[in-house]
Amino acid sequence: MTTTAHATTVIDSAPLSLRELARAVGAEDQWVLQLVAVEILHVEAPEQPPERWQFRSVDLQRALAARRLQRDFDANLETAALILDLQGELRRVRAVLAAHGIG
Amino acid sequence: MDFKDYYSALGVARDASDDDIRKAYRKLARKYHPDVSKEPDAQTRMRDINEAKDVLGDKEKRAAYDQLADRVARGGNPDGGFAPPPGWDEGFEFHRGPNAGPADHADFSDFFSSIFGNAARAGGGGGARGPYREKGEDHHAAIEIALEDALNGAERQISLRAQVLGEDGRPRLETRTLDVKIPPGVRPGQFIRLAGQGLPGHGGEPAGDLYLEVRIAPHRLYRVEGHDLYMTLPVTPTEAALGAQVTVPTPGGGQVDVSVPKGARGGMKLRLKERGLPGKPPGNLYLLIEIALPPADSDAVRAAYEQLAKATPFNPRKDLVS
């Protein structure tokens, strides 16, 4: 057993580049560009060249989920985008219900 | 460690086709998906079927697993447990396909790790590919912390098990313990990145990174929603009707006096600005009013309730009948 101490980074204070996000989900850069095109990922400054785009935790979460939907269900990216939006809506509604002591 | 029957996990026969396996997986994945499943063990079952599909859905892994299952069937471990026999994987090389997705096996069982661990690049026959240079793959795991750790920051140890190649060329399981610094204000769903703690690189290239997804353990009083916190605040009917000053605990460990407004109703939300998780901006603490009735367990209380009923014509059902 080995013990190692490490400096850590929360992605939101040190965003990922497009290349880093692609590596983190085991995909090619081109795949991340497709996620942006179908609006699974939203970039703050789309007019900037892709190498200057920045991605945060929520983007990594959505990219991982899209990758799994594609891998496990052969979902195309438009379908994955819809499922992710519906999942997000489901969580939002559940949070509202919980905030009102329901559910 | 027990031998895992991946065919049973998916409910398919040993000679199931790739299509059968895919269909069985999809059916079970819909049933046990944590977002929709009402099954109490949904998370465990989802992990099991993901693990089974990862192996049976991959021709190389499935062939190796079948061979291992045959060897186990011919003569199990005398102590009843399971350990992969030396050299069981000779002749197999496990590749990650183009659609394999992230190396997200961190939640899989010890059984899986003992067989397939980090074997993606560890199998024999690497020479056929020729020398290559590539940064190691990024890896994913989750870390569950207490709410207090998210508020104040903390240092936590996590143990990760992975298969590495020993000096004798045989794979063995290695447990690594990492000290992880949790920054204050971290929220559920955020990722902490540990540079260089993913899979080893090749040809002198650096190792990949490890991404830890933050989860916050359920708390006795507070529920986390983004960077806001929610707490149920029980008040008496008297406090709700007439208004009151009540003392409530704050997440940092202190207390604060809160004014319950006159005429407060159940479900009403009171906001304590910037008393949630730290950050820029900090989250809020929301108090969800819940009216708690004093039990009518003495003559004096019963008399007080009757007097209240006489004192007011209040009828909560007046809108039910026209």
XYZ file of C-alpha atoms in Angstrom:
425
model
C 0.000 0.000 0.000
C 1.345 3.390 -0.913
C 0.302 6.784 0.311
C 0.707 9.866 -1.779
C -0.328 13.423 -1.060
C -1.625 15.501 -3.934
C -2.601 18.981 -4.797
C -6.188 18.927 -5.974
C -8.236 21.004 -8.309
C -11.944 21.442 -8.521
C -12.697 21.743 -12.196
C -14.899 24.755 -11.630
C -12.007 26.824 -10.385
C -9.689 25.438 -13.080
C -11.836 24.647 -16.130
C -10.952 21.944 -18.643
C -9.946 22.605 -22.224
C -11.719 20.815 -25.056
C -8.819 18.375 -25.331
C -8.839 17.697 -21.574
C -12.590 17.112 -21.541
C -12.274 14.713 -24.477
C -9.523 12.786 -22.676
C -11.541 12.693 -19.454
C -14.424 10.912 -21.185
C -12.218 8.719 -23.380
C -13.304 10.392 -26.624
C -11.900 12.347 -29.538
C -11.964 16.143 -29.725
C -14.387 15.866 -32.617
C -16.925 14.111 -30.396
C -16.898 17.009 -27.936
C -17.482 19.411 -30.829
C -20.542 17.346 -31.737
C -21.833 17.647 -28.147
C -21.582 21.412 -28.455
C -23.330 21.320 -31.834
C -26.352 19.430 -30.434
C -26.293 21.623 -27.288
C -25.528 18.852 -24.829
C -22.703 21.184 -23.832
C -23.008 24.939 -23.734
C -19.934 27.089 -24.155
C -19.833 30.599 -22.794
C -18.106 32.123 -25.802
C -18.940 30.045 -28.881
C -17.469 32.731 -31.125
C -14.031 31.953 -29.697
C -11.953 29.203 -31.367
C -12.653 25.779 -29.769
C -9.172 25.550 -28.282
C -10.113 28.477 -26.033
C -13.398 27.010 -24.819
C -13.669 26.133 -21.156
C -15.614 23.307 -19.561
C -16.688 22.784 -15.964
C -18.051 20.013 -13.727
C -21.535 20.160 -15.189
C -20.065 19.713 -18.675
C -18.003 16.708 -17.610
C -21.088 15.216 -15.951
C -23.182 15.671 -19.106
C -20.427 14.431 -21.407
C -19.983 11.276 -19.296
C -23.732 10.676 -19.282
C -23.959 11.182 -23.068
C -21.062 8.775 -23.573
C -22.815 6.101 -21.514
C -26.128 6.595 -23.326
C -24.331 6.225 -26.626
C -22.352 3.189 -25.493
C -25.132 1.348 -23.646
C -28.172 2.171 -25.770
C -26.673 3.166 -29.121
C -28.435 6.495 -28.583
C -27.651 9.113 -31.193
C -26.588 12.478 -29.853
C -29.939 14.190 -30.465
C -31.688 11.447 -28.468
C -29.029 11.649 -25.756
C -29.559 15.425 -25.600
C -33.304 14.946 -25.092
C -32.787 12.290 -22.395
C -30.294 14.488 -20.554
C -32.685 17.444 -20.678
C -35.519 15.261 -19.356
C -33.271 13.888 -16.607
C -32.359 17.449 -15.647
C -36.029 18.432 -15.563
C -36.861 15.368 -13.448
C -34.177 16.310 -10.918
C -35.340 19.928 -10.867
C -38.956 18.909 -10.218
C -37.882 16.475 -7.510
C -35.828 19.217 -5.870
C -38.827 21.579 -5.923
C -41.039 18.872 -4.412
C -38.441 18.148 -1.737
C -38.115 21.872 -0.997
C -41.841 21.876 -0.265
C -41.624 18.781 1.880
C -43.287 16.598 -0.753
C -41.880 13.359 -2.144
C -14.042 -12.924 -2.947
C -16.737 -14.922 -4.765
C -16.798 -15.843 -8.419
C -19.407 -13.667 -10.158
C -21.820 -15.223 -12.630
C -22.259 -12.469 -15.204
C -24.696 -14.543 -17.264
C -27.056 -14.802 -14.269
C -26.688 -11.086 -13.600
C -28.103 -10.367 -17.060
C -30.468 -13.354 -17.012
C -29.068 -14.830 -20.229
C -27.785 -18.275 -21.184
C -24.128 -19.051 -21.628
C -24.599 -19.284 -25.400
C -26.523 -15.996 -25.629
C -25.824 -13.991 -28.771
C -24.412 -10.476 -28.657
C -27.876 -9.231 -29.526
C -29.454 -11.190 -26.632
C -26.937 -9.679 -24.250
C -27.557 -6.177 -25.531
C -31.331 -6.583 -25.230
C -31.123 -8.095 -21.731
C -28.839 -5.278 -20.617
C -31.119 -2.553 -21.946
C -34.183 -4.076 -20.318
C -32.473 -4.298 -16.924
C -30.823 -0.879 -17.283
C -34.269 0.679 -17.715
C -35.583 -1.231 -14.705
C -32.735 -0.319 -12.368
C -31.677 3.119 -13.609
C -31.282 5.161 -10.408
C -33.322 8.071 -11.804
C -36.447 5.998 -12.374
C -36.175 2.788 -10.352
C -38.238 2.246 -7.221
C -36.247 -0.876 -6.333
C -34.426 -0.487 -3.007
C -31.232 -2.092 -4.335
C -31.298 -0.273 -7.686
C -27.820 1.177 -7.365
C -26.203 -2.180 -6.573
C -28.122 -3.951 -9.314
C -27.193 -1.260 -11.833
C -23.541 -1.675 -10.921
C -23.798 -5.450 -11.320
C -25.474 -5.320 -14.699
C -23.069 -2.637 -15.943
C -20.194 -4.847 -14.871
C -21.718 -7.937 -16.506
C -22.372 -6.064 -19.734
C -18.862 -4.621 -19.755
C -17.475 -8.156 -19.771
C -20.036 -10.077 -21.820
C -20.462 -7.260 -24.316
C -16.775 -7.385 -25.237
C -15.656 -10.381 -27.294
C -12.141 -10.544 -25.819
C -13.255 -10.160 -22.210
C -16.126 -12.602 -22.666
C -13.834 -15.283 -24.122
C -11.376 -14.835 -21.263
C -14.193 -14.895 -18.695
C -15.680 -18.069 -20.220
C -12.305 -19.765 -20.068
C -11.887 -18.716 -16.465
C -15.405 -19.931 -15.597
C -14.568 -23.326 -17.114
C -11.412 -23.590 -15.051
C -13.304 -22.667 -11.896
C -16.011 -25.236 -12.710
C -13.374 -27.957 -13.143
C -11.812 -27.329 -9.750
C -12.630 -24.444 -7.499
C -10.460 -22.943 -4.862
C -10.332 -25.374 -1.898
C -11.197 -22.637 0.622
C -14.341 -21.830 -1.295
C -13.266 -18.325 -2.273
C -12.158 -17.198 -5.686
C -8.788 -16.012 -6.902
C -7.839 -15.926 -10.571
C -5.345 -18.743 -11.225
C -1.879 -17.649 -12.398
C -1.655 -17.234 -16.129
C -5.422 -17.527 -16.629
C -5.377 -14.689 -19.159
C -2.556 -15.945 -21.348
C -3.412 -15.478 -24.960
C -5.865 -12.655 -24.330
C -5.378 -8.986 -24.782
C -8.016 -6.577 -23.599
C -8.554 -3.556 -25.755
C -10.775 -0.618 -25.170
C -12.912 -0.237 -28.251
C -13.512 3.088 -29.952
C -16.847 3.430 -28.155
C -15.683 2.024 -24.848
C -16.264 5.331 -23.151
C -14.521 6.562 -20.049
C -12.536 4.262 -17.841
C -15.333 4.336 -15.308
C -14.834 0.958 -13.727
C -14.094 2.431 -10.342
C -17.420 1.237 -8.928
C -17.052 -2.298 -10.203
C -16.476 -5.224 -7.844
C -13.201 -6.612 -6.524
C -13.893 -9.660 -8.667
C -13.894 -7.483 -11.794
C -10.778 -5.619 -10.677
C -8.940 -8.853 -9.966
C -9.551 -10.012 -13.516
C -9.798 -7.000 -15.747
C -8.565 -4.235 -13.432
C -6.323 -2.080 -15.554
C -5.597 -4.842 -18.019
C -6.652 -2.709 -20.952
C -3.025 -2.334 -21.915
C -1.516 -5.029 -19.776
C -2.183 -8.110 -21.849
C 0.446 -9.943 -23.834
C 1.272 -9.331 -27.456
C 2.058 -5.640 -27.093
C 5.095 -6.081 -29.316
C 2.916 -6.708 -32.332
C 1.713 -3.146 -32.117
C 5.240 -1.793 -32.058
C 6.531 0.831 -29.678
C 4.078 3.635 -29.056
C 3.836 6.674 -26.878
C 0.586 7.668 -25.274
C -0.502 9.489 -22.178
C -2.300 7.201 -19.708
C -6.079 7.124 -19.654
C -8.022 9.304 -17.263
C -9.879 7.453 -14.565
C -13.069 8.191 -12.651
C -14.217 7.461 -9.118
C -16.561 9.007 -6.587
C -15.860 10.367 -3.125
C -18.569 10.763 -0.488
C -17.940 13.406 2.127
C -19.839 14.766 5.108
C -21.616 18.110 4.758
C -19.246 19.532 7.376
C -16.314 18.637 5.076
C -17.949 20.507 2.217
C -18.486 23.537 4.473
C -15.095 23.701 6.076
C -12.832 21.785 3.696
C -11.046 18.651 4.828
C -8.385 16.132 4.007
C -9.665 12.632 3.327
C -8.023 9.378 2.378
C -9.403 7.210 -0.381
C -8.295 3.723 -1.366
C -8.304 2.639 -4.974
C -7.657 -0.878 -6.165
C -6.161 -1.463 -9.558
C -4.351 -4.222 -11.346
C -0.696 -3.592 -12.160
C 1.948 -5.710 -13.814
C 4.392 -7.186 -11.306
C 8.123 -7.609 -11.934
C 7.426 -11.199 -12.951
C 5.119 -9.906 -15.665
C 1.997 -11.181 -13.915
C -0.865 -8.891 -13.026
C -1.531 -8.303 -9.361
C -3.900 -6.098 -7.415
C -2.429 -3.034 -5.812
C -4.207 -0.773 -3.357
C -3.235 2.859 -3.489
C -4.174 5.256 -0.746
C -4.453 8.874 -1.748
C -4.722 11.904 0.481
C -7.310 14.159 -1.058
C -7.733 17.776 -0.068
C -11.384 18.773 -0.138
C -11.669 22.510 -0.747
C -14.337 24.360 1.282
C -17.521 25.050 -0.676
C -17.331 21.946 -2.849
C -20.763 20.905 -4.088
C -22.304 17.581 -5.041
C -21.639 16.805 -8.696
C -18.407 18.759 -8.838
C -15.217 16.993 -9.797
C -11.879 17.059 -8.065
C -8.993 16.386 -10.406
C -5.876 14.568 -9.237
C -3.227 15.070 -11.874
C -1.178 12.009 -12.750
C -3.305 9.534 -10.748
C -5.038 7.886 -13.703
C -3.651 4.966 -15.664
C 0.103 4.859 -16.359
C 1.347 6.325 -19.638
C 3.326 4.453 -22.261
C 6.669 5.164 -23.895
C 7.633 7.712 -21.285
C 4.379 9.662 -21.544
C 2.762 10.879 -18.299
C -0.002 9.056 -16.464
C -3.615 10.114 -16.954
C -5.594 12.037 -14.374
C -8.064 10.823 -11.787
C -11.426 12.581 -11.540
C -13.350 12.239 -8.295
C -17.029 13.119 -8.391
C -18.112 14.658 -5.110
C -21.119 13.204 -3.308
C -22.376 14.525 0.006
C -23.647 12.032 2.550
C -27.206 12.563 3.810
C -27.246 14.877 6.830
C -29.521 14.687 9.844
C -30.709 18.291 9.489
C -29.698 19.733 6.127
C -30.342 18.802 2.537
C -27.998 20.120 -0.143
C -29.374 21.568 -3.363
C -26.628 23.073 -5.515
C -24.922 25.500 -3.158
C -28.071 26.068 -1.092
C -29.057 24.151 2.044
C -32.585 23.294 3.171
C -33.732 22.529 6.679
C -37.194 21.770 8.053
C -38.117 24.206 10.844
C -40.891 22.904 13.118
C -42.943 25.639 14.788
C -45.992 25.499 17.054
C -49.391 26.767 15.858
C -49.023 29.646 18.308
C -45.627 30.635 16.886
C -46.987 30.386 13.350
C -50.130 32.401 14.092
C -48.638 35.112 16.246
C -45.073 35.197 14.966
C -42.053 34.366 17.101
C -38.322 34.519 17.495
C -36.868 31.000 17.353
C -33.294 29.774 17.604
C -32.030 27.499 14.850
C -28.688 25.746 14.369
C -26.569 26.944 11.451
C -24.519 24.556 9.322
C -21.223 25.982 10.573
C -22.028 24.795 14.086
C -23.402 28.057 15.531
C -26.920 29.240 16.201
C -28.953 32.126 14.912
C -32.231 33.762 15.961
C -34.849 33.772 13.233
C -38.109 35.718 13.116
C -41.056 33.556 12.149
C -43.524 35.981 10.564
C -47.050 36.373 11.899
C -49.457 34.094 10.001
C -46.731 31.713 8.815
C -48.043 28.647 7.019
C -46.715 25.149 6.573
C -44.446 24.909 3.515
C -43.429 28.575 3.727
C -39.726 29.127 3.062
C -37.578 31.493 5.087
C -34.238 32.477 3.593
C -31.066 33.011 5.589
C -28.873 34.756 3.073
C -25.373 33.373 2.491
C -25.676 30.730 5.229
C -25.386 27.872 2.718
C -22.233 26.413 1.196
C -19.362 28.874 0.869
C -18.484 30.164 -2.597
C -18.723 33.177 -4.852
C -21.515 33.900 -4.228
C -22.205 31.774 -1.128
C -25.375 29.686 -1.072
C -28.400 30.403 1.110
C -29.934 28.411 3.932
C -33.664 27.881 3.470
C -35.885 27.011 6.424
C -38.991 25.114 5.464
C -41.747 25.810 7.995
C -43.578 22.794 9.345
C -46.372 23.300 11.855
C -46.171 20.799 14.688
C -49.339 20.316 16.768
C -48.966 20.049 20.530
C -50.331 16.627 21.547
C -53.695 16.768 23.342
C -52.426 14.547 26.119
C -53.700 16.338 29.225
C -56.947 17.882 30.411
C -55.406 21.342 30.325
C -54.349 21.009 26.666
C -57.669 19.501 25.645
C -59.447 22.408 27.343
C -57.197 24.869 25.556
C -57.997 23.300 22.180
C -61.729 23.414 22.931
C -61.451 27.035 23.977
C -59.610 27.830 20.739
C -62.376 26.148 18.740
C -65.000 28.230 20.513
C -62.994 31.417 20.057
C -62.761 31.182 16.266
C -65.243 30.272 13.541
C -62.281 28.967 11.547
C -63.326 26.157 9.200
C -60.469 24.778 7.084
C -63.012 22.866 4.922
C -65.217 25.764 3.995
C -64.035 25.723 0.362
C -64.727 21.983 -0.033
C -68.505 22.389 -0.231
C -70.270 25.044 -2.214
